Short mmCIF file of N, CA and C in Angstrom, two decimals:
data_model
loop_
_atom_site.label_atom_id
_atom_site.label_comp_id
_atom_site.label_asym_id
_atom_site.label_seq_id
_atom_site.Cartn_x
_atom_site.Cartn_y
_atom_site.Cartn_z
N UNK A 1 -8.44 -2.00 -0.51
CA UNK A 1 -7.46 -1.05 -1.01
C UNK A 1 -6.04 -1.54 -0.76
N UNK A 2 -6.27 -2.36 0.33
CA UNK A 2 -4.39 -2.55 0.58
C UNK A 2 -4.51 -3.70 1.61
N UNK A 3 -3.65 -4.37 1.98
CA UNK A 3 -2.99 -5.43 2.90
C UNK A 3 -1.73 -5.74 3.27
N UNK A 4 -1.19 -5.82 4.37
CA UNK A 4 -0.22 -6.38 5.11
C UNK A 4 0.09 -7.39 6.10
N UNK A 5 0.44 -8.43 5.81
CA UNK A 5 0.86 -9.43 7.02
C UNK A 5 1.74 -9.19 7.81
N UNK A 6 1.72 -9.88 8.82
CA UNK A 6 2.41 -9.95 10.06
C UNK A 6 3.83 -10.94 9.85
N UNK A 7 4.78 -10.46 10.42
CA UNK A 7 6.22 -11.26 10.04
C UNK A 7 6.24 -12.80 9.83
N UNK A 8 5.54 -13.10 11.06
CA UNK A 8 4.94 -14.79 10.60
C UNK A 8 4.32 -15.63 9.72
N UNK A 9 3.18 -14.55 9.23
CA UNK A 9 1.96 -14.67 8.20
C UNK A 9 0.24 -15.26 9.38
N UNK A 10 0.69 -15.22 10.65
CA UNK A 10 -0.47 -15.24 11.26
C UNK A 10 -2.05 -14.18 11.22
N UNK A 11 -1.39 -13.41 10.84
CA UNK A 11 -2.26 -12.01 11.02
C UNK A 11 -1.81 -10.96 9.31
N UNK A 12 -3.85 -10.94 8.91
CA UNK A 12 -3.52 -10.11 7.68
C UNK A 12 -4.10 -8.56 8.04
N UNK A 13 -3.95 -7.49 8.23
CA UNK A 13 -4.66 -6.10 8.39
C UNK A 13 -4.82 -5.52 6.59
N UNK A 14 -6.00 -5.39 6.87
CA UNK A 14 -6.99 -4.61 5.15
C UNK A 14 -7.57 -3.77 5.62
N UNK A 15 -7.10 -2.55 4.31
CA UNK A 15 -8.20 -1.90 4.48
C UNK A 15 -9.05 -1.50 3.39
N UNK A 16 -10.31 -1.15 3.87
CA UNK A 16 -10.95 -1.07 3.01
C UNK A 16 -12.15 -0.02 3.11
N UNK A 17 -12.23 1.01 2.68
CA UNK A 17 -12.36 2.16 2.59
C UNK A 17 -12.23 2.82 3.41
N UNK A 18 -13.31 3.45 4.31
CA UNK A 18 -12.55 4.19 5.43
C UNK A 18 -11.68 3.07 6.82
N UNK A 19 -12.30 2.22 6.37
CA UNK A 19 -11.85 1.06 7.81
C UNK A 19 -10.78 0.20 8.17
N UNK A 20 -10.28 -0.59 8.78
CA UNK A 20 -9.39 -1.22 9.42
C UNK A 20 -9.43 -2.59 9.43
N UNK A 21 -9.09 -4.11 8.95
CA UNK A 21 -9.75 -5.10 9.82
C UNK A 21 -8.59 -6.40 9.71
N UNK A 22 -8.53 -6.88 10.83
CA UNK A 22 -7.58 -7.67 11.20
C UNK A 22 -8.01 -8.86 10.94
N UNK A 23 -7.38 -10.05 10.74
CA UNK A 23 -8.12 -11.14 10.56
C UNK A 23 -6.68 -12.36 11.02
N UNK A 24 -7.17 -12.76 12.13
CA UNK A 24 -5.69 -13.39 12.80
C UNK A 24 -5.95 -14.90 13.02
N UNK A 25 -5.44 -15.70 13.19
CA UNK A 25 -5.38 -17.02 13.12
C UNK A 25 -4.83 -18.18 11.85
N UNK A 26 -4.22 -17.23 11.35
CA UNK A 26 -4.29 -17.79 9.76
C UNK A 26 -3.45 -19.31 9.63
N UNK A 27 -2.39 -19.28 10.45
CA UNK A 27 -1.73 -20.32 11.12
C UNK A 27 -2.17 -21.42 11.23
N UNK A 28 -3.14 -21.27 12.00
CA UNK A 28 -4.17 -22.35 12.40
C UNK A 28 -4.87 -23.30 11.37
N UNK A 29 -5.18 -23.26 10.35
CA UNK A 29 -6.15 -23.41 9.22
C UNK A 29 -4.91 -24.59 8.58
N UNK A 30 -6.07 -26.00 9.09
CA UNK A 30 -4.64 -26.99 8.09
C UNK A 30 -5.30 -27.61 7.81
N UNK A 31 -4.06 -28.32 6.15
CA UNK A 31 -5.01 -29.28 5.78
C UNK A 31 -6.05 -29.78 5.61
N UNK A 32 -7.07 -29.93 4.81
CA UNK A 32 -7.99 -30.94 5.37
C UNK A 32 -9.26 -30.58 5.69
N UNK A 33 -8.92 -29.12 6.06
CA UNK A 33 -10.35 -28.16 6.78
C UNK A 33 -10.64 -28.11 6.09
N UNK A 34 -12.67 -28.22 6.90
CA UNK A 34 -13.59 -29.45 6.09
C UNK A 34 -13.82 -27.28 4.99
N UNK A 35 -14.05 -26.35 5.59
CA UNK A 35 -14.06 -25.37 5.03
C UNK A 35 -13.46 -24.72 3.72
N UNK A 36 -12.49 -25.69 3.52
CA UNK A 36 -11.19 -25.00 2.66
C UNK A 36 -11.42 -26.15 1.44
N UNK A 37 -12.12 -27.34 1.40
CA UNK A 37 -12.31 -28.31 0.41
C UNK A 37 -13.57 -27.87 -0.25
N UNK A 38 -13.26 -28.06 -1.97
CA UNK A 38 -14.83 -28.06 -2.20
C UNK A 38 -15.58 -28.99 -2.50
N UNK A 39 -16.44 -29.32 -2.31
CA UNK A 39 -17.57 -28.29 -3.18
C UNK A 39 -18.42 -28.17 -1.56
N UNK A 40 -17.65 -28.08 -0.67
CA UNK A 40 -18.70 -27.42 0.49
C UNK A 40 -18.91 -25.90 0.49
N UNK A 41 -19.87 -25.55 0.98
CA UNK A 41 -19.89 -23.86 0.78
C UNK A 41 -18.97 -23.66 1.59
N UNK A 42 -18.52 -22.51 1.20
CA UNK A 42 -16.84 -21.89 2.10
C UNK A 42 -17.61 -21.29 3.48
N UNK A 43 -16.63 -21.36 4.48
CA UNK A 43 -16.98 -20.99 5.18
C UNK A 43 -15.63 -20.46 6.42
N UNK A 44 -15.98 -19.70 7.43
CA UNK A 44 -14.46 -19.39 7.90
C UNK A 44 -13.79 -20.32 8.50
N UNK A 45 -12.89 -20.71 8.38
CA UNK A 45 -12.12 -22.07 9.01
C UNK A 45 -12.20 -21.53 11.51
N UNK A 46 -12.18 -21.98 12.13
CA UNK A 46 -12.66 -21.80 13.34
C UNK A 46 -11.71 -21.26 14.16
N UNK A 47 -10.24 -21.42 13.16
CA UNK A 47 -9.09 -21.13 13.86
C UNK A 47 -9.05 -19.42 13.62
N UNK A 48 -9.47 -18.99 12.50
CA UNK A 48 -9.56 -17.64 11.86
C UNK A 48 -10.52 -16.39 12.95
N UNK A 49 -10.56 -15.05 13.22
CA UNK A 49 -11.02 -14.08 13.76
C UNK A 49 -11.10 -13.30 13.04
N UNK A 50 -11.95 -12.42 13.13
CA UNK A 50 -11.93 -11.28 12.11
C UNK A 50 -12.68 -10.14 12.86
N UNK A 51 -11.63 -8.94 13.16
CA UNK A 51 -11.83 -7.68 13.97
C UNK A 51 -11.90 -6.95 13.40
N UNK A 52 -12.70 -5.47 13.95
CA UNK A 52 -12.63 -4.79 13.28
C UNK A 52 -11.97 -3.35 13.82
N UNK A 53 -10.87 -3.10 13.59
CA UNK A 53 -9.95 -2.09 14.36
C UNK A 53 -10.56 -0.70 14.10
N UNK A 54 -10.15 0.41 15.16
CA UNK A 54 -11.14 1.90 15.20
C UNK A 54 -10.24 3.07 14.06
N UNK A 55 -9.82 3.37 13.44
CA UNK A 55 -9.29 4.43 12.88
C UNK A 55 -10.38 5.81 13.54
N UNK A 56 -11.19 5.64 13.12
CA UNK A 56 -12.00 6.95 13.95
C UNK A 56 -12.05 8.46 12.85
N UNK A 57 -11.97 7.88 11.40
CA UNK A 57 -11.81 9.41 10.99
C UNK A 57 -12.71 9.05 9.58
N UNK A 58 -12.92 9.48 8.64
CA UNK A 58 -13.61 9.47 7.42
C UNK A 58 -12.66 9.45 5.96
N UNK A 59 -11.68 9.25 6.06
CA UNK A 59 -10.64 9.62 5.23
C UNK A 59 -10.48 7.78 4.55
N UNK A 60 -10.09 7.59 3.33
CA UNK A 60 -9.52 7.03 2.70
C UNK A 60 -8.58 6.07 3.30
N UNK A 61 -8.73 4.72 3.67
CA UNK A 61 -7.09 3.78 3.75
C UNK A 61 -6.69 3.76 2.49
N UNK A 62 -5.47 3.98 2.68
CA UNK A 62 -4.38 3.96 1.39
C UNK A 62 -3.65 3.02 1.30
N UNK A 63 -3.13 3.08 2.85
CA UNK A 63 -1.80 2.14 3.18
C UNK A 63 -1.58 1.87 4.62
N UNK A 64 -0.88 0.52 4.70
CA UNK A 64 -1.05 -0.24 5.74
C UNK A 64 0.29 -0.70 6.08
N UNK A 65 1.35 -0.39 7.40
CA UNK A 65 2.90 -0.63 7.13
C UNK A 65 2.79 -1.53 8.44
N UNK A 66 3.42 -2.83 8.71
CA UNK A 66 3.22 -3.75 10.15
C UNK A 66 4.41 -3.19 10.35
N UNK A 67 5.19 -3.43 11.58
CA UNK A 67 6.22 -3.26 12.07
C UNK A 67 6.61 -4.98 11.87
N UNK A 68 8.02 -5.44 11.36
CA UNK A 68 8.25 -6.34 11.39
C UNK A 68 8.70 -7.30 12.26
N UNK A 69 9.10 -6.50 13.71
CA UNK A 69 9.56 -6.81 14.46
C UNK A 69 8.59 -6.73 16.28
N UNK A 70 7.57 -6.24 15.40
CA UNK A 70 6.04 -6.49 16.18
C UNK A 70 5.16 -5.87 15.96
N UNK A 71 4.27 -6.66 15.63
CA UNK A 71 2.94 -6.49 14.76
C UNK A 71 2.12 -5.85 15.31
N UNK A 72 2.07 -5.24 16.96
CA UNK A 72 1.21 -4.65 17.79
C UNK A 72 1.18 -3.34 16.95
N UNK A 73 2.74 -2.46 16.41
CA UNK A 73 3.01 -1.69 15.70
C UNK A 73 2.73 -1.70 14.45
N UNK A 74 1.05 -0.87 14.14
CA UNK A 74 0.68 -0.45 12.62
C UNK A 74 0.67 0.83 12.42
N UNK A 75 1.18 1.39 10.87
CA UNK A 75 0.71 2.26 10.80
C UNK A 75 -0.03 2.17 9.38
N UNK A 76 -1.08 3.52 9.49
CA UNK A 76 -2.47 3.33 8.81
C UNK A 76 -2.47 5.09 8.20
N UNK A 77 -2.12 4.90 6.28
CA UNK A 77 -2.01 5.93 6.00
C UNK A 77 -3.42 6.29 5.00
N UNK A 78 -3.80 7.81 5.14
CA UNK A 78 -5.08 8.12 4.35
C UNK A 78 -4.39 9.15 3.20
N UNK A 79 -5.91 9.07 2.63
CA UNK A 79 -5.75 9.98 1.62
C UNK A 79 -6.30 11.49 1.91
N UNK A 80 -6.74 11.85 0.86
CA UNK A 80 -8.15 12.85 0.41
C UNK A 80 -7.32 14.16 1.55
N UNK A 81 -7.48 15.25 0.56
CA UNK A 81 -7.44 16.56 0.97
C UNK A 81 -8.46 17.08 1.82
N UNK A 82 -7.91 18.36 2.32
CA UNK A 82 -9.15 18.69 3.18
C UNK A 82 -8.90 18.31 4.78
N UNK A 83 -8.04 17.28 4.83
CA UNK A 83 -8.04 16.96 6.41
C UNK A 83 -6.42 17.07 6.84
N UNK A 84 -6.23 17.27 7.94
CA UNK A 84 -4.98 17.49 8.41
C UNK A 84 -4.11 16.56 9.03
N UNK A 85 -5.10 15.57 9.31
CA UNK A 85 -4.18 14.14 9.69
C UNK A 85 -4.05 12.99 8.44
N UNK A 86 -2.88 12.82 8.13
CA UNK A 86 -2.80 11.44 7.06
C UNK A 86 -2.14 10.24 7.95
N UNK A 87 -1.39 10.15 8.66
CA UNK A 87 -0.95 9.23 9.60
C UNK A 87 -1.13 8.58 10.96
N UNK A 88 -1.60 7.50 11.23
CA UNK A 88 -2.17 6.92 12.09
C UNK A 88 -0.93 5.94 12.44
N UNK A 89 -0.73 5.93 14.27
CA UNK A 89 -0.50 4.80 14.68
C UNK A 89 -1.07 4.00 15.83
N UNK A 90 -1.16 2.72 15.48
CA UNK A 90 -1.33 1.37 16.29
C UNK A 90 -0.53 1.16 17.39
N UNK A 91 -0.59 0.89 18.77
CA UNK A 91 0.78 0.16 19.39
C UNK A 91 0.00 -0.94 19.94
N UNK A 92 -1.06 -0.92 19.90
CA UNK A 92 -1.64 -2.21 20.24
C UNK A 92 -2.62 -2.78 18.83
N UNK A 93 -2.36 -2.97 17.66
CA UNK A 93 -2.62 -3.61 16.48
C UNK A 93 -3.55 -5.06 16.92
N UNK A 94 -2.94 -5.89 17.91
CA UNK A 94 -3.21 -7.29 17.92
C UNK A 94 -4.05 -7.21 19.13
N UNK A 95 -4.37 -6.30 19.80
CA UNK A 95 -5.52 -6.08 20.52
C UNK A 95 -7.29 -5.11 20.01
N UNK A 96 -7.25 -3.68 20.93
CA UNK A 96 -8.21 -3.14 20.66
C UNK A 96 -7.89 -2.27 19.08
N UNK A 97 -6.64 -1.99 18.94
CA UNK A 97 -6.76 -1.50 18.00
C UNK A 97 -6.80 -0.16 17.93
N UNK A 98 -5.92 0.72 18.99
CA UNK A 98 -6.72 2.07 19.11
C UNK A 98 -5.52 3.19 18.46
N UNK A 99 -5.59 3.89 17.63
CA UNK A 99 -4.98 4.65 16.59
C UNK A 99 -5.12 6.02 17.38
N UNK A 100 -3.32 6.46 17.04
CA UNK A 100 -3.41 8.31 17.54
C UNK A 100 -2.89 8.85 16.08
N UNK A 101 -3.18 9.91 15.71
CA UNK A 101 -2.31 10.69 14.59
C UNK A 101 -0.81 11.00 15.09
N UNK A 102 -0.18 10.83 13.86
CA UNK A 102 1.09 10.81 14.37
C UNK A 102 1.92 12.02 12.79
N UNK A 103 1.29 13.20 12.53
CA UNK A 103 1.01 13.88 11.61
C UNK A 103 2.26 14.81 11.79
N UNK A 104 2.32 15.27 13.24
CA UNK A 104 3.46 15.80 13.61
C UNK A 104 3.74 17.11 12.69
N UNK A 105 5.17 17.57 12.12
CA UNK A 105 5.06 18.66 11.22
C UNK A 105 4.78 18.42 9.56
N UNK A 106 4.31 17.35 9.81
CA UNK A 106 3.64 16.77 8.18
C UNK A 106 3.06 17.74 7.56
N UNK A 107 3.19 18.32 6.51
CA UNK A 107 2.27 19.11 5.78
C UNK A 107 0.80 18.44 5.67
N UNK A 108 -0.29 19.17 5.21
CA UNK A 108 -1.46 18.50 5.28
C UNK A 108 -1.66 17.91 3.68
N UNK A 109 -0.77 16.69 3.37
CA UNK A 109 -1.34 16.19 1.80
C UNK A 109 -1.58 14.67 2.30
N UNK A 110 -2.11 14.32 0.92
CA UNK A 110 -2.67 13.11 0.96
C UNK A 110 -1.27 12.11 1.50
N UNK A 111 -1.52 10.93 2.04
CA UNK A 111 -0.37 10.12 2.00
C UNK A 111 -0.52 8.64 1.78
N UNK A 112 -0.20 7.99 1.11
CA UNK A 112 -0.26 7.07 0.04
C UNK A 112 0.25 5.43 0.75
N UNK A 113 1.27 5.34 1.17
CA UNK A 113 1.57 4.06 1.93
C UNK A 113 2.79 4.52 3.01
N UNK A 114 3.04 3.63 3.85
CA UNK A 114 4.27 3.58 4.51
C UNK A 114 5.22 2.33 5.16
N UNK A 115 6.11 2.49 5.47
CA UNK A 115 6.94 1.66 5.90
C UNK A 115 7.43 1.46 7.34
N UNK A 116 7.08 0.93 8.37
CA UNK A 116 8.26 0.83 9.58
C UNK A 116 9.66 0.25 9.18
N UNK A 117 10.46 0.87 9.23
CA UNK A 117 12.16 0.46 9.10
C UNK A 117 12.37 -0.91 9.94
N UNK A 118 12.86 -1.67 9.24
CA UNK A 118 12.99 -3.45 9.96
C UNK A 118 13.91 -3.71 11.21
N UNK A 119 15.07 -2.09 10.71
CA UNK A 119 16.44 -2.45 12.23
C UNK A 119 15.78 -1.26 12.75
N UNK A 120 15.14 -0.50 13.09
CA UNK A 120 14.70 0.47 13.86
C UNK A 120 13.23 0.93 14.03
N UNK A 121 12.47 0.49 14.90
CA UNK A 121 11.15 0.64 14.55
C UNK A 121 10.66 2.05 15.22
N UNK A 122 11.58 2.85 15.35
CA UNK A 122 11.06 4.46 15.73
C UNK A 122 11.47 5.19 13.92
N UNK A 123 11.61 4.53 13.34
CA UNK A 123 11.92 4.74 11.99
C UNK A 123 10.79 4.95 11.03
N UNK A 124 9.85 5.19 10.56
CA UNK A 124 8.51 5.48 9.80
C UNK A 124 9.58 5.87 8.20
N UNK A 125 9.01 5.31 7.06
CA UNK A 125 9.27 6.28 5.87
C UNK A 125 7.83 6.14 5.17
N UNK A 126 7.45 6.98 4.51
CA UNK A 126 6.11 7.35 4.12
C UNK A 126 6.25 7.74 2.35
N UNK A 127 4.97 7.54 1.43
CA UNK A 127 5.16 7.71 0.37
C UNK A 127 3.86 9.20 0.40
N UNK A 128 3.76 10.17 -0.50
CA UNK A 128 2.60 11.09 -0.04
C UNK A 128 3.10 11.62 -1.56
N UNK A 129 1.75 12.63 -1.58
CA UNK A 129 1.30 13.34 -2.77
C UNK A 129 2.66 14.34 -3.31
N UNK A 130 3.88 14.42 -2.43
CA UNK A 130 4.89 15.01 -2.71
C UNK A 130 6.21 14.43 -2.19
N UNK A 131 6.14 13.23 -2.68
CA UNK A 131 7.65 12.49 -2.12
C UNK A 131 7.44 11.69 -0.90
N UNK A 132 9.07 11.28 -0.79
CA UNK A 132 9.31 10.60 0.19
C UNK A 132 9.76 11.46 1.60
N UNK A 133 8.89 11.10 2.49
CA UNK A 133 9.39 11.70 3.93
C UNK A 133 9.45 10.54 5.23
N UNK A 134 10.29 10.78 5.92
CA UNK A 134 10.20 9.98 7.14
C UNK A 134 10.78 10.60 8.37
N UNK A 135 10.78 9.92 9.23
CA UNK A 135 10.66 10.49 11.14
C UNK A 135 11.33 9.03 11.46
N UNK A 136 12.60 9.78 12.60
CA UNK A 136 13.01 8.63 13.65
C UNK A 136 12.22 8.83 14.68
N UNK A 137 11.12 9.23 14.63
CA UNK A 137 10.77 9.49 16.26
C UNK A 137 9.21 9.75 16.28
N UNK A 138 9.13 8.11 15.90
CA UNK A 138 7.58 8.09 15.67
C UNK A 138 6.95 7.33 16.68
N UNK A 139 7.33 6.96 17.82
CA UNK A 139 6.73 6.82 19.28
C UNK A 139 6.97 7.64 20.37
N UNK A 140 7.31 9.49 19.51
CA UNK A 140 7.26 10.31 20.73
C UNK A 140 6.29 10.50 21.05
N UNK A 141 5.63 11.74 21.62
CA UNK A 141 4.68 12.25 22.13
C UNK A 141 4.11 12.65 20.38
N UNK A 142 2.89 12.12 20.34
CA UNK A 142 2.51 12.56 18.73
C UNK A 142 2.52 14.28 18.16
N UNK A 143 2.32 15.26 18.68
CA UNK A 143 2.84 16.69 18.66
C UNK A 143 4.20 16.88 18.30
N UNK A 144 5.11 15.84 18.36
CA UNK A 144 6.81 15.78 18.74
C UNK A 144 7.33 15.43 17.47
N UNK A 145 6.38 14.24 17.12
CA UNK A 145 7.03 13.80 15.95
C UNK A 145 7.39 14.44 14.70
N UNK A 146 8.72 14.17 14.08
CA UNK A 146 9.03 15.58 13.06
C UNK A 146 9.63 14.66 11.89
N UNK A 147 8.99 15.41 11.16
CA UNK A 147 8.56 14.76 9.65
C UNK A 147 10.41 15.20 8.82
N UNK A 148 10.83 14.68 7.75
CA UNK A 148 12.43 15.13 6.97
C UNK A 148 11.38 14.97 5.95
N UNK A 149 11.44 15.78 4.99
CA UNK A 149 11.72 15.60 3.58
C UNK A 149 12.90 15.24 2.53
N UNK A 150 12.65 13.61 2.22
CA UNK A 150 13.48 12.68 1.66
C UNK A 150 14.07 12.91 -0.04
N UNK A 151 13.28 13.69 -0.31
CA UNK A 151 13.49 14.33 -1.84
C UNK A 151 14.52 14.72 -2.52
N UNK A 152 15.79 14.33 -1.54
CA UNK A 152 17.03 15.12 -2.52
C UNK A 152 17.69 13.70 -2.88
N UNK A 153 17.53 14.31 -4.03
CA UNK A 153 18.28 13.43 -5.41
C UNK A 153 16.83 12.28 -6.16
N UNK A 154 16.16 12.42 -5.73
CA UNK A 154 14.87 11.77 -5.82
C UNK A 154 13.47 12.66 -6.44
N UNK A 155 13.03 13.10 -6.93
CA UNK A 155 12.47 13.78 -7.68
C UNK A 155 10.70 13.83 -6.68
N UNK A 156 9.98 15.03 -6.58
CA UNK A 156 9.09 15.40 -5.74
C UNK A 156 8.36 15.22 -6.67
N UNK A 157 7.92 13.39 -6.82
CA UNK A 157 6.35 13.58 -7.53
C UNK A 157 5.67 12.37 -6.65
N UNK A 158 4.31 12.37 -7.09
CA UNK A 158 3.41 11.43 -6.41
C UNK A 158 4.03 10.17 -6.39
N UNK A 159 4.26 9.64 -4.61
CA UNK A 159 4.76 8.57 -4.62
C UNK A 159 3.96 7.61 -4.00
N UNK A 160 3.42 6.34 -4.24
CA UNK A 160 1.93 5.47 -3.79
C UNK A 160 2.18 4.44 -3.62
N UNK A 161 3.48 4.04 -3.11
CA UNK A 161 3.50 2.82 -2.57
C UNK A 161 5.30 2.41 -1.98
N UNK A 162 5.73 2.45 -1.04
CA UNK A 162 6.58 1.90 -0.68
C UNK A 162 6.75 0.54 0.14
N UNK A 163 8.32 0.13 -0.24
CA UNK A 163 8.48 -1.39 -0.41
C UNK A 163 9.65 -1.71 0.76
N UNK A 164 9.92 -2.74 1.74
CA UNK A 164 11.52 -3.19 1.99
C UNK A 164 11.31 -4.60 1.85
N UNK A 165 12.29 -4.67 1.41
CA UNK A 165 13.14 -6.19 1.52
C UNK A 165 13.85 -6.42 2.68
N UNK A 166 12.43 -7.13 3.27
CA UNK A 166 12.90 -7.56 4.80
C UNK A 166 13.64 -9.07 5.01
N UNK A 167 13.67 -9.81 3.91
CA UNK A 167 14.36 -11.10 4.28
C UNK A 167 15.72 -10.92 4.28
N UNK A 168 16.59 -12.00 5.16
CA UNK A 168 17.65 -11.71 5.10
C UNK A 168 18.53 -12.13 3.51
N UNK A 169 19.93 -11.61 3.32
CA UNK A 169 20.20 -12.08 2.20
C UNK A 169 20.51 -13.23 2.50
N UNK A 170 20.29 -14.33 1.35
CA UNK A 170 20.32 -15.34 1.62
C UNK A 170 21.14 -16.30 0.12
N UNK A 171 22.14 -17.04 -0.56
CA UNK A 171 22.02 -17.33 -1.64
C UNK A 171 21.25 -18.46 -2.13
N UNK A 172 20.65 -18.80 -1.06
CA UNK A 172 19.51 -20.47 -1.54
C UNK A 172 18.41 -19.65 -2.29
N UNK A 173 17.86 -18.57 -1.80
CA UNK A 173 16.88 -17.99 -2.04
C UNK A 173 17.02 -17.09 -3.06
N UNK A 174 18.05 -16.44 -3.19
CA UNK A 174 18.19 -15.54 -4.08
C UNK A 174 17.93 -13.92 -3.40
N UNK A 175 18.03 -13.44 -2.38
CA UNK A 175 17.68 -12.28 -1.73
C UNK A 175 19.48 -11.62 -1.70
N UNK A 176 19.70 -10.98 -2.12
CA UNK A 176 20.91 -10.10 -1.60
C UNK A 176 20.46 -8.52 -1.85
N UNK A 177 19.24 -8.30 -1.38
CA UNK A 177 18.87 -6.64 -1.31
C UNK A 177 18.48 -6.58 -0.17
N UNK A 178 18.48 -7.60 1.71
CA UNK A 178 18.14 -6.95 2.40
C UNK A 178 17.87 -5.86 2.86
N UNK A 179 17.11 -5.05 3.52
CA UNK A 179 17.07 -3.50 3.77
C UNK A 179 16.68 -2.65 2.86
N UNK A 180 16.99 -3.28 1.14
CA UNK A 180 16.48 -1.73 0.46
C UNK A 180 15.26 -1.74 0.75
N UNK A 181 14.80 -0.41 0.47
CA UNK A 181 13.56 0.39 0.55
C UNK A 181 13.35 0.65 -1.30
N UNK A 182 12.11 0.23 -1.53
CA UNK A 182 11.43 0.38 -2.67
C UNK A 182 10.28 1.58 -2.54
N UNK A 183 10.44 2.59 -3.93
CA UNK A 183 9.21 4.02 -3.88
C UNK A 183 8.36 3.47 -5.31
N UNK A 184 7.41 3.31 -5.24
CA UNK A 184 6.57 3.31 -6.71
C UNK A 184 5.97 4.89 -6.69
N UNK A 185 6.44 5.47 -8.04
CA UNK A 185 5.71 6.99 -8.14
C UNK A 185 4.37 6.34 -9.42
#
């Protein structure tokens, strides 16, 4: 359903239906590996791992946001009505993997993808079945955390995927949108 790398590109997190799974070493894998040539049957290169992290709930992965400024920090957004938690966070991502809801005064709708903010990582913005919302204060006590509704001047329809432009601007490259934030409705 979805994927995100890690600032480096060492580490990819997917998900895929109700589940979680990390797959880290990617770095490692050079050249040459006898795995990565064909016509041998593929096989996982030795440098590669592949975990499988706990979400713990039955709900839909939607969306998958790394923190860019450390990858221990995931958050893991669901779908499907009916349940009262859509937001999950990671602080240990690159370990066990162990997820709290971080739902806070969230209404109970589906929620679609999210973002950790690149200069502030208590920063969350979220895409959900009714706009854009986000929280500076998404490593309080999870009860604490308090949701804004982002919707003014922006129109309250299904939004399923948000974006930043985390590279710096640069003119070799062509980047001069550092920081924006991208909404796909």
């Amino acid at each position: 359903t979805c994927a995100e790398f890690s600032t480096d590109g060492d580490v990819v997190f997917i998900g895929v239906g109700t589940n979680v799974y990390r797959i880290s070493g990617l770095l490692g894998i050079k050249p040459g590996d006898p795995s990565t040539n064909p016509p041998n049957t593929p096989s996982i290169p030795s440098s590669v791992n592949l975990y499988s992290l706990l979400l713990g709930n039955s709900q839909k992965v939607t969306g998958l946001g790394v923190d860019p400024n450390n990858a221990n920090n995931l958050i893991v957004t669901t779908g499907n009505y009916g349940s009262t938690n859509h937001v999950h966070l990671s602080t240990n991502a690159l370990g066990t993997g162990n997820f709290t809801s971080i739902q806070g005064n969230l209404p109970a709708m589906p929620v679609y993808d999210g973002v950790i903010e690149m200069n502030d990582s208590n920063v969350v913005i979220i895409a959900t079945e009714y706009g854009v919302w986000s929280t500076n204060n998404v490593f309080d006590t999870p009860t604490n955390v308090t949701w804004t509704n982002e919707n003014n001047g922006f129109p309250r329809v299904p939004s399923f995927m948000i974006l930043q432009q985390t590279h710096a601007n640069n003119s070799c490259n062509g980047v001069i949108n550092s920081g924006n934030i991208y909404v796909c409705t």
